[in-house]
mmCIF file of N, CA and C in Angstrom:
data_model
loop_
_atom_site.group_PDB
_atom_site.id
_atom_site.type_symbol
_atom_site.label_atom_id
_atom_site.label_comp_id
_atom_site.label_asym_id
_atom_site.label_seq_id
_atom_site.Cartn_x
_atom_site.Cartn_y
_atom_site.Cartn_z
ATOM 1 N N UNK A 6 21.124 17.498 -23.716
ATOM 2 C CA UNK A 6 20.410 16.252 -23.857
ATOM 3 C C UNK A 6 18.903 16.489 -24.030
ATOM 4 N N UNK A 7 18.362 17.461 -23.328
ATOM 5 C CA UNK A 7 16.921 17.727 -23.421
ATOM 6 C C UNK A 7 16.547 18.178 -24.828
ATOM 7 N N UNK A 8 17.397 18.987 -25.431
ATOM 8 C CA UNK A 8 17.129 19.455 -26.796
ATOM 9 C C UNK A 8 17.054 18.263 -27.757
ATOM 10 N N UNK A 9 17.996 17.329 -27.620
ATOM 11 C CA UNK A 9 18.002 16.130 -28.453
ATOM 12 C C UNK A 9 16.762 15.277 -28.188
ATOM 13 N N UNK A 10 16.425 15.104 -26.937
ATOM 14 C CA UNK A 10 15.255 14.308 -26.568
ATOM 15 C C UNK A 10 13.970 14.939 -27.109
ATOM 16 N N UNK A 11 13.878 16.248 -27.016
ATOM 17 C CA UNK A 11 12.702 16.959 -27.541
ATOM 18 C C UNK A 11 12.591 16.765 -29.056
ATOM 19 N N UNK A 12 13.728 16.885 -29.762
ATOM 20 C CA UNK A 12 13.728 16.663 -31.213
ATOM 21 C C UNK A 12 13.283 15.240 -31.540
ATOM 22 N N UNK A 13 13.769 14.287 -30.753
ATOM 23 C CA UNK A 13 13.401 12.882 -30.963
ATOM 24 C C UNK A 13 11.891 12.686 -30.772
ATOM 25 N N UNK A 14 11.334 13.286 -29.736
ATOM 26 C CA UNK A 14 9.895 13.170 -29.485
ATOM 27 C C UNK A 14 9.076 13.831 -30.588
ATOM 28 N N UNK A 15 9.564 14.952 -31.103
ATOM 29 C CA UNK A 15 8.830 15.658 -32.156
ATOM 30 C C UNK A 15 8.868 14.914 -33.485
ATOM 31 N N UNK A 16 9.728 13.893 -33.602
ATOM 32 C CA UNK A 16 9.735 13.039 -34.792
ATOM 33 C C UNK A 16 8.600 12.016 -34.765
ATOM 34 N N UNK A 17 7.968 11.850 -33.621
ATOM 35 C CA UNK A 17 6.870 10.900 -33.470
ATOM 36 C C UNK A 17 5.562 11.597 -33.861
ATOM 37 N N UNK A 18 5.081 11.304 -35.053
ATOM 38 C CA UNK A 18 3.888 11.992 -35.561
ATOM 39 C C UNK A 18 2.636 11.650 -34.751
ATOM 40 N N UNK A 19 2.555 10.430 -34.241
ATOM 41 C CA UNK A 19 1.389 10.050 -33.431
ATOM 42 C C UNK A 19 1.350 10.869 -32.146
ATOM 43 N N UNK A 20 2.502 11.021 -31.508
ATOM 44 C CA UNK A 20 2.589 11.813 -30.284
ATOM 45 C C UNK A 20 2.257 13.276 -30.569
ATOM 46 N N UNK A 21 2.847 13.820 -31.633
ATOM 47 C CA UNK A 21 2.585 15.222 -31.995
ATOM 48 C C UNK A 21 1.112 15.477 -32.278
ATOM 49 N N UNK A 22 0.454 14.512 -32.880
ATOM 50 C CA UNK A 22 -0.961 14.698 -33.227
ATOM 51 C C UNK A 22 -1.854 14.775 -31.987
ATOM 52 N N UNK A 23 -1.388 14.260 -30.855
ATOM 53 C CA UNK A 23 -2.186 14.301 -29.625
ATOM 54 C C UNK A 23 -2.000 15.601 -28.851
ATOM 55 N N UNK A 24 -0.970 16.377 -29.203
ATOM 56 C CA UNK A 24 -0.685 17.636 -28.514
ATOM 57 C C UNK A 24 -1.460 18.777 -29.157
ATOM 58 N N UNK A 25 -1.587 19.896 -28.435
ATOM 59 C CA UNK A 25 -2.298 21.060 -28.973
ATOM 60 C C UNK A 25 -1.632 21.595 -30.232
ATOM 61 N N UNK A 26 -0.335 21.766 -30.151
ATOM 62 C CA UNK A 26 0.431 22.281 -31.283
ATOM 63 C C UNK A 26 1.561 21.304 -31.552
ATOM 64 N N UNK A 27 2.179 21.420 -32.713
ATOM 65 C CA UNK A 27 3.250 20.495 -33.083
ATOM 66 C C UNK A 27 4.484 20.613 -32.205
ATOM 67 N N UNK A 28 4.599 21.681 -31.434
ATOM 68 C CA UNK A 28 5.796 21.866 -30.604
ATOM 69 C C UNK A 28 5.448 22.012 -29.124
ATOM 70 N N UNK A 29 4.381 21.385 -28.686
ATOM 71 C CA UNK A 29 3.908 21.531 -27.300
ATOM 72 C C UNK A 29 4.662 20.630 -26.321
ATOM 73 N N UNK A 30 5.991 20.606 -26.445
ATOM 74 C CA UNK A 30 6.859 19.890 -25.512
ATOM 75 C C UNK A 30 7.833 20.923 -24.964
ATOM 76 N N UNK A 31 7.826 21.106 -23.642
ATOM 77 C CA UNK A 31 8.590 22.190 -23.019
ATOM 78 C C UNK A 31 9.579 21.650 -21.992
ATOM 79 N N UNK A 32 10.594 22.449 -21.696
ATOM 80 C CA UNK A 32 11.596 22.110 -20.692
ATOM 81 C C UNK A 32 11.312 22.914 -19.424
ATOM 82 N N UNK A 33 11.197 22.270 -18.321
ATOM 83 C CA UNK A 33 10.970 22.788 -16.970
ATOM 84 C C UNK A 33 9.551 23.318 -16.764
ATOM 85 N N UNK A 34 9.053 24.194 -17.632
ATOM 86 C CA UNK A 34 7.708 24.732 -17.446
ATOM 87 C C UNK A 34 7.171 25.255 -18.771
ATOM 88 N N UNK A 35 5.853 25.273 -18.895
ATOM 89 C CA UNK A 35 5.231 25.838 -20.093
ATOM 90 C C UNK A 35 5.326 27.355 -20.009
ATOM 91 N N UNK A 36 5.792 28.020 -21.075
ATOM 92 C CA UNK A 36 5.840 29.489 -21.054
ATOM 93 C C UNK A 36 4.448 30.085 -20.835
ATOM 94 N N UNK A 37 4.380 31.141 -20.049
ATOM 95 C CA UNK A 37 3.088 31.757 -19.720
ATOM 96 C C UNK A 37 2.361 32.294 -20.945
ATOM 97 N N UNK A 38 3.109 32.723 -21.955
ATOM 98 C CA UNK A 38 2.473 33.296 -23.145
ATOM 99 C C UNK A 38 1.816 32.232 -24.028
ATOM 100 N N UNK A 39 2.136 30.957 -23.786
ATOM 101 C CA UNK A 39 1.542 29.880 -24.573
ATOM 102 C C UNK A 39 0.173 29.518 -24.014
ATOM 103 N N UNK A 40 -0.770 29.256 -24.901
ATOM 104 C CA UNK A 40 -2.140 28.917 -24.515
ATOM 105 C C UNK A 40 -2.431 27.426 -24.675
ATOM 106 N N UNK A 41 -1.403 26.603 -24.807
ATOM 107 C CA UNK A 41 -1.578 25.168 -25.012
ATOM 108 C C UNK A 41 -2.375 24.552 -23.866
ATOM 109 N N UNK A 42 -3.295 23.682 -24.204
ATOM 110 C CA UNK A 42 -4.086 22.970 -23.194
ATOM 111 C C UNK A 42 -3.569 21.540 -22.996
ATOM 112 N N UNK A 43 -3.084 20.924 -24.069
ATOM 113 C CA UNK A 43 -2.522 19.577 -24.003
ATOM 114 C C UNK A 43 -1.050 19.674 -24.363
ATOM 115 N N UNK A 44 -0.187 19.330 -23.403
ATOM 116 C CA UNK A 44 1.254 19.504 -23.606
ATOM 117 C C UNK A 44 2.044 18.593 -22.675
ATOM 118 N N UNK A 45 3.363 18.549 -22.917
ATOM 119 C CA UNK A 45 4.294 17.763 -22.103
ATOM 120 C C UNK A 45 5.373 18.698 -21.581
ATOM 121 N N UNK A 46 5.729 18.533 -20.316
ATOM 122 C CA UNK A 46 6.844 19.271 -19.719
ATOM 123 C C UNK A 46 7.888 18.241 -19.282
ATOM 124 N N UNK A 47 9.140 18.461 -19.689
ATOM 125 C CA UNK A 47 10.240 17.563 -19.333
ATOM 126 C C UNK A 47 11.117 18.246 -18.294
ATOM 127 N N UNK A 48 11.479 17.502 -17.255
ATOM 128 C CA UNK A 48 12.420 17.989 -16.246
ATOM 129 C C UNK A 48 13.504 16.930 -16.094
ATOM 130 N N UNK A 49 14.736 17.374 -15.821
ATOM 131 C CA UNK A 49 15.825 16.415 -15.663
ATOM 132 C C UNK A 49 16.576 16.650 -14.363
ATOM 133 N N UNK A 50 17.227 15.578 -13.904
ATOM 134 C CA UNK A 50 18.001 15.634 -12.665
ATOM 135 C C UNK A 50 19.190 14.695 -12.832
ATOM 136 N N UNK A 51 20.399 15.229 -12.693
ATOM 137 C CA UNK A 51 21.606 14.416 -12.819
ATOM 138 C C UNK A 51 21.733 13.519 -11.593
ATOM 139 N N UNK A 52 21.845 12.210 -11.822
ATOM 140 C CA UNK A 52 21.977 11.255 -10.723
ATOM 141 C C UNK A 52 23.426 10.839 -10.510
ATOM 142 N N UNK A 53 24.163 10.642 -11.602
ATOM 143 C CA UNK A 53 25.586 10.317 -11.509
ATOM 144 C C UNK A 53 26.284 10.871 -12.736
ATOM 145 N N UNK A 54 27.522 11.270 -12.551
ATOM 146 C CA UNK A 54 28.193 11.946 -13.646
ATOM 147 C C UNK A 54 29.615 11.520 -13.899
ATOM 148 N N UNK A 55 29.923 10.288 -13.695
ATOM 149 C CA UNK A 55 31.273 9.810 -13.997
ATOM 150 C C UNK A 55 31.431 9.660 -15.507
ATOM 151 N N UNK A 56 31.810 8.496 -15.951
ATOM 152 C CA UNK A 56 32.051 8.272 -17.376
ATOM 153 C C UNK A 56 30.753 8.216 -18.175
ATOM 154 N N UNK A 57 29.753 7.606 -17.581
ATOM 155 C CA UNK A 57 28.428 7.565 -18.201
ATOM 156 C C UNK A 57 27.488 8.351 -17.297
ATOM 157 N N UNK A 58 26.963 9.448 -17.813
ATOM 158 C CA UNK A 58 26.049 10.269 -17.023
ATOM 159 C C UNK A 58 24.672 9.613 -16.982
ATOM 160 N N UNK A 59 24.064 9.659 -15.818
ATOM 161 C CA UNK A 59 22.738 9.079 -15.639
ATOM 162 C C UNK A 59 21.791 10.173 -15.147
ATOM 163 N N UNK A 60 20.658 10.306 -15.811
ATOM 164 C CA UNK A 60 19.681 11.341 -15.489
ATOM 165 C C UNK A 60 18.331 10.718 -15.172
ATOM 166 N N UNK A 61 17.626 11.336 -14.250
ATOM 167 C CA UNK A 61 16.212 11.019 -14.060
ATOM 168 C C UNK A 61 15.432 12.025 -14.886
ATOM 169 N N UNK A 62 14.595 11.530 -15.769
ATOM 170 C CA UNK A 62 13.742 12.392 -16.588
ATOM 171 C C UNK A 62 12.317 12.286 -16.064
ATOM 172 N N UNK A 63 11.709 13.427 -15.822
ATOM 173 C CA UNK A 63 10.335 13.481 -15.344
ATOM 174 C C UNK A 63 9.482 14.133 -16.424
ATOM 175 N N UNK A 64 8.464 13.429 -16.861
ATOM 176 C CA UNK A 64 7.553 13.943 -17.882
ATOM 177 C C UNK A 64 6.213 14.243 -17.229
ATOM 178 N N UNK A 65 5.779 15.488 -17.333
ATOM 179 C CA UNK A 65 4.453 15.890 -16.864
ATOM 180 C C UNK A 65 3.575 16.011 -18.103
ATOM 181 N N UNK A 66 2.522 15.231 -18.147
ATOM 182 C CA UNK A 66 1.597 15.244 -19.277
ATOM 183 C C UNK A 66 0.317 15.918 -18.797
ATOM 184 N N UNK A 67 -0.077 17.000 -19.477
ATOM 185 C CA UNK A 67 -1.227 17.797 -19.041
ATOM 186 C C UNK A 67 -2.246 17.885 -20.175
ATOM 187 N N UNK A 68 -3.514 17.708 -19.818
ATOM 188 C CA UNK A 68 -4.601 17.848 -20.789
ATOM 189 C C UNK A 68 -5.920 18.027 -20.040
ATOM 190 N N UNK A 69 -6.896 18.696 -20.657
ATOM 191 C CA UNK A 69 -8.209 18.805 -20.026
ATOM 192 C C UNK A 69 -9.001 17.490 -20.072
ATOM 193 N N UNK A 70 -8.515 16.506 -20.833
ATOM 194 C CA UNK A 70 -9.215 15.231 -21.000
ATOM 195 C C UNK A 70 -8.383 14.080 -20.426
ATOM 196 N N UNK A 71 -8.919 13.313 -19.480
ATOM 197 C CA UNK A 71 -8.127 12.238 -18.870
ATOM 198 C C UNK A 71 -7.702 11.151 -19.860
ATOM 199 N N UNK A 72 -8.534 10.849 -20.838
ATOM 200 C CA UNK A 72 -8.174 9.805 -21.800
ATOM 201 C C UNK A 72 -7.002 10.234 -22.673
ATOM 202 N N UNK A 73 -6.938 11.508 -23.023
ATOM 203 C CA UNK A 73 -5.810 12.016 -23.813
ATOM 204 C C UNK A 73 -4.521 11.897 -23.010
ATOM 205 N N UNK A 74 -4.583 12.212 -21.713
ATOM 206 C CA UNK A 74 -3.405 12.081 -20.847
ATOM 207 C C UNK A 74 -2.918 10.634 -20.858
ATOM 208 N N UNK A 75 -3.820 9.679 -20.705
ATOM 209 C CA UNK A 75 -3.451 8.258 -20.696
ATOM 210 C C UNK A 75 -2.900 7.817 -22.048
ATOM 211 N N UNK A 76 -3.494 8.302 -23.141
ATOM 212 C CA UNK A 76 -3.016 7.941 -24.477
ATOM 213 C C UNK A 76 -1.607 8.469 -24.718
ATOM 214 N N UNK A 77 -1.346 9.707 -24.303
ATOM 215 C CA UNK A 77 -0.010 10.285 -24.461
ATOM 216 C C UNK A 77 0.986 9.522 -23.595
ATOM 217 N N UNK A 78 0.599 9.204 -22.368
ATOM 218 C CA UNK A 78 1.475 8.442 -21.467
ATOM 219 C C UNK A 78 1.851 7.096 -22.094
ATOM 220 N N UNK A 79 0.874 6.411 -22.625
ATOM 221 C CA UNK A 79 1.116 5.107 -23.259
ATOM 222 C C UNK A 79 2.053 5.239 -24.458
ATOM 223 N N UNK A 80 1.818 6.235 -25.302
ATOM 224 C CA UNK A 80 2.661 6.445 -26.482
ATOM 225 C C UNK A 80 4.077 6.842 -26.079
ATOM 226 N N UNK A 81 4.208 7.677 -25.071
ATOM 227 C CA UNK A 81 5.514 8.116 -24.580
ATOM 228 C C UNK A 81 6.327 6.924 -24.077
ATOM 229 N N UNK A 82 5.708 6.082 -23.276
ATOM 230 C CA UNK A 82 6.403 4.902 -22.749
ATOM 231 C C UNK A 82 6.765 3.951 -23.885
ATOM 232 N N UNK A 83 5.847 3.732 -24.792
ATOM 233 C CA UNK A 83 6.101 2.843 -25.925
ATOM 234 C C UNK A 83 7.244 3.359 -26.800
ATOM 235 N N UNK A 84 7.289 4.654 -27.006
ATOM 236 C CA UNK A 84 8.281 5.260 -27.899
ATOM 237 C C UNK A 84 9.663 5.373 -27.257
ATOM 238 N N UNK A 85 9.718 5.680 -25.972
ATOM 239 C CA UNK A 85 11.012 5.936 -25.334
ATOM 240 C C UNK A 85 11.613 4.743 -24.603
ATOM 241 N N UNK A 86 10.806 3.867 -24.045
ATOM 242 C CA UNK A 86 11.337 2.790 -23.211
ATOM 243 C C UNK A 86 12.222 1.859 -24.036
ATOM 244 N N UNK A 87 13.505 1.832 -23.700
ATOM 245 C CA UNK A 87 14.494 1.060 -24.449
ATOM 246 C C UNK A 87 15.548 0.505 -23.490
ATOM 247 N N UNK A 88 15.179 -0.442 -22.614
ATOM 248 C CA UNK A 88 16.125 -0.929 -21.609
ATOM 249 C C UNK A 88 17.342 -1.638 -22.197
ATOM 250 N N UNK A 89 17.240 -2.165 -23.404
ATOM 251 C CA UNK A 89 18.372 -2.869 -24.020
ATOM 252 C C UNK A 89 19.294 -1.952 -24.812
ATOM 253 N N UNK A 90 18.932 -0.705 -24.960
ATOM 254 C CA UNK A 90 19.764 0.229 -25.716
ATOM 255 C C UNK A 90 19.769 -0.049 -27.206
ATOM 256 N N UNK A 91 18.648 -0.511 -27.745
ATOM 257 C CA UNK A 91 18.568 -0.849 -29.164
ATOM 258 C C UNK A 91 18.273 0.356 -30.053
ATOM 259 N N UNK A 92 17.657 1.386 -29.487
ATOM 260 C CA UNK A 92 17.349 2.593 -30.260
ATOM 261 C C UNK A 92 18.506 3.573 -30.125
ATOM 262 N N UNK A 93 18.859 4.202 -31.215
ATOM 263 C CA UNK A 93 19.947 5.177 -31.187
ATOM 264 C C UNK A 93 19.349 6.573 -31.228
ATOM 265 N N UNK A 94 19.656 7.355 -30.204
ATOM 266 C CA UNK A 94 19.217 8.749 -30.144
ATOM 267 C C UNK A 94 20.483 9.578 -30.040
ATOM 268 N N UNK A 95 20.838 10.265 -31.115
ATOM 269 C CA UNK A 95 22.082 11.035 -31.080
ATOM 270 C C UNK A 95 22.031 12.180 -32.075
ATOM 271 N N UNK A 96 22.903 13.144 -31.814
ATOM 272 C CA UNK A 96 23.190 14.212 -32.764
ATOM 273 C C UNK A 96 24.697 14.430 -32.730
ATOM 274 N N UNK A 97 25.180 15.546 -33.232
ATOM 275 C CA UNK A 97 26.624 15.781 -33.278
ATOM 276 C C UNK A 97 27.252 15.898 -31.899
ATOM 277 N N UNK A 98 26.493 16.359 -30.916
ATOM 278 C CA UNK A 98 27.042 16.630 -29.586
ATOM 279 C C UNK A 98 26.685 15.593 -28.528
ATOM 280 N N UNK A 99 25.576 14.910 -28.686
ATOM 281 C CA UNK A 99 25.036 14.086 -27.605
ATOM 282 C C UNK A 99 24.655 12.702 -28.108
ATOM 283 N N UNK A 100 24.889 11.716 -27.255
ATOM 284 C CA UNK A 100 24.515 10.335 -27.552
ATOM 285 C C UNK A 100 23.806 9.771 -26.326
ATOM 286 N N UNK A 101 22.540 9.418 -26.463
ATOM 287 C CA UNK A 101 21.792 8.821 -25.363
ATOM 288 C C UNK A 101 21.866 7.306 -25.539
ATOM 289 N N UNK A 102 22.522 6.631 -24.583
ATOM 290 C CA UNK A 102 22.743 5.186 -24.673
ATOM 291 C C UNK A 102 21.449 4.397 -24.537
ATOM 292 N N UNK A 103 20.684 4.714 -23.535
ATOM 293 C CA UNK A 103 19.373 4.073 -23.408
ATOM 294 C C UNK A 103 18.492 4.864 -22.454
ATOM 295 N N UNK A 104 17.206 4.647 -22.613
ATOM 296 C CA UNK A 104 16.199 5.263 -21.745
ATOM 297 C C UNK A 104 15.301 4.135 -21.262
ATOM 298 N N UNK A 105 15.044 4.135 -19.962
ATOM 299 C CA UNK A 105 14.234 3.070 -19.378
ATOM 300 C C UNK A 105 13.180 3.682 -18.467
ATOM 301 N N UNK A 106 11.955 3.219 -18.604
ATOM 302 C CA UNK A 106 10.876 3.738 -17.762
ATOM 303 C C UNK A 106 11.069 3.233 -16.331
ATOM 304 N N UNK A 107 10.934 4.144 -15.368
ATOM 305 C CA UNK A 107 10.979 3.752 -13.955
ATOM 306 C C UNK A 107 9.583 3.416 -13.478
ATOM 307 N N UNK A 108 8.681 4.355 -13.670
ATOM 308 C CA UNK A 108 7.275 4.087 -13.367
ATOM 309 C C UNK A 108 6.410 5.182 -13.957
ATOM 310 N N UNK A 109 5.174 4.847 -14.143
ATOM 311 C CA UNK A 109 4.196 5.824 -14.597
ATOM 312 C C UNK A 109 3.259 6.113 -13.447
ATOM 313 N N UNK A 110 3.223 7.350 -13.060
ATOM 314 C CA UNK A 110 2.369 7.718 -11.932
ATOM 315 C C UNK A 110 0.911 7.717 -12.324
ATOM 316 N N UNK A 111 0.070 7.867 -11.363
ATOM 317 C CA UNK A 111 -1.359 7.950 -11.624
ATOM 318 C C UNK A 111 -1.726 9.313 -12.191
ATOM 319 N N UNK A 112 -2.980 9.454 -12.509
ATOM 320 C CA UNK A 112 -3.485 10.709 -13.050
ATOM 321 C C UNK A 112 -4.219 11.459 -11.946
ATOM 322 N N UNK A 113 -3.929 12.754 -11.838
ATOM 323 C CA UNK A 113 -4.611 13.595 -10.848
ATOM 324 C C UNK A 113 -5.257 14.780 -11.550
ATOM 325 N N UNK A 114 -6.128 15.448 -10.848
ATOM 326 C CA UNK A 114 -6.766 16.662 -11.366
ATOM 327 C C UNK A 114 -6.076 17.857 -10.733
ATOM 328 N N UNK A 115 -5.687 18.820 -11.560
ATOM 329 C CA UNK A 115 -4.982 20.003 -11.076
ATOM 330 C C UNK A 115 -5.982 21.061 -10.619
ATOM 331 N N UNK A 116 -5.526 22.086 -9.890
ATOM 332 C CA UNK A 116 -6.421 23.187 -9.491
ATOM 333 C C UNK A 116 -7.032 23.929 -10.683
ATOM 334 N N UNK A 117 -6.376 23.840 -11.848
ATOM 335 C CA UNK A 117 -6.893 24.491 -13.059
ATOM 336 C C UNK A 117 -7.901 23.600 -13.787
ATOM 337 N N UNK A 118 -8.295 22.478 -13.163
ATOM 338 C CA UNK A 118 -9.233 21.509 -13.729
ATOM 339 C C UNK A 118 -8.693 20.764 -14.941
ATOM 340 N N UNK A 119 -7.377 20.678 -15.062
ATOM 341 C CA UNK A 119 -6.749 19.834 -16.068
ATOM 342 C C UNK A 119 -6.387 18.510 -15.409
ATOM 343 N N UNK A 120 -6.017 17.545 -16.226
ATOM 344 C CA UNK A 120 -5.533 16.265 -15.709
ATOM 345 C C UNK A 120 -4.028 16.202 -15.918
ATOM 346 N N UNK A 121 -3.333 15.625 -14.946
ATOM 347 C CA UNK A 121 -1.871 15.563 -14.966
ATOM 348 C C UNK A 121 -1.424 14.140 -14.664
ATOM 349 N N UNK A 122 -0.535 13.641 -15.504
ATOM 350 C CA UNK A 122 0.092 12.348 -15.258
ATOM 351 C C UNK A 122 1.600 12.562 -15.272
ATOM 352 N N UNK A 123 2.309 11.863 -14.386
ATOM 353 C CA UNK A 123 3.764 11.992 -14.297
ATOM 354 C C UNK A 123 4.387 10.636 -14.608
ATOM 355 N N UNK A 124 5.386 10.635 -15.506
ATOM 356 C CA UNK A 124 6.104 9.414 -15.869
ATOM 357 C C UNK A 124 7.590 9.663 -15.659
ATOM 358 N N UNK A 125 8.268 8.696 -15.036
ATOM 359 C CA UNK A 125 9.698 8.819 -14.747
ATOM 360 C C UNK A 125 10.494 7.848 -15.612
ATOM 361 N N UNK A 126 11.613 8.354 -16.132
ATOM 362 C CA UNK A 126 12.543 7.537 -16.904
ATOM 363 C C UNK A 126 13.952 7.733 -16.351
ATOM 364 N N UNK A 127 14.826 6.767 -16.618
ATOM 365 C CA UNK A 127 16.264 6.906 -16.389
ATOM 366 C C UNK A 127 16.907 6.940 -17.768
ATOM 367 N N UNK A 128 17.759 7.928 -18.005
ATOM 368 C CA UNK A 128 18.474 8.036 -19.275
ATOM 369 C C UNK A 128 19.967 7.985 -19.001
ATOM 370 N N UNK A 129 20.678 7.214 -19.806
ATOM 371 C CA UNK A 129 22.137 7.130 -19.697
ATOM 372 C C UNK A 129 22.746 7.746 -20.934
ATOM 373 N N UNK A 130 23.692 8.622 -20.689
ATOM 374 C CA UNK A 130 24.298 9.394 -21.779
ATOM 375 C C UNK A 130 25.794 9.162 -21.785
#
């Protein structure tokens, strides 16, 4: 599901233009060899797994500029939030029924002097 979600996010040219590189969206953690300053990290957690799987998606948005963090957060919520299930996100293996924003956390300053914002979503697959 994360691979599909990442592909879906990379189709958003406005979002990509705000990142350091066109592929600055990572799963679990940014690789140490990458020098990206503005990027997104996605983490997932299975909440229920019967007939319809439900996941909590956590997006960490990192940038040296607080306004860029807020702009990415706004675009991410605007692009992904689909409580009615009107957007279709699928490939041959996976079908995401809907994604709904739970909340957008505040922005904090990290020990590396970057800014970090956390946004939570629920995804049903």
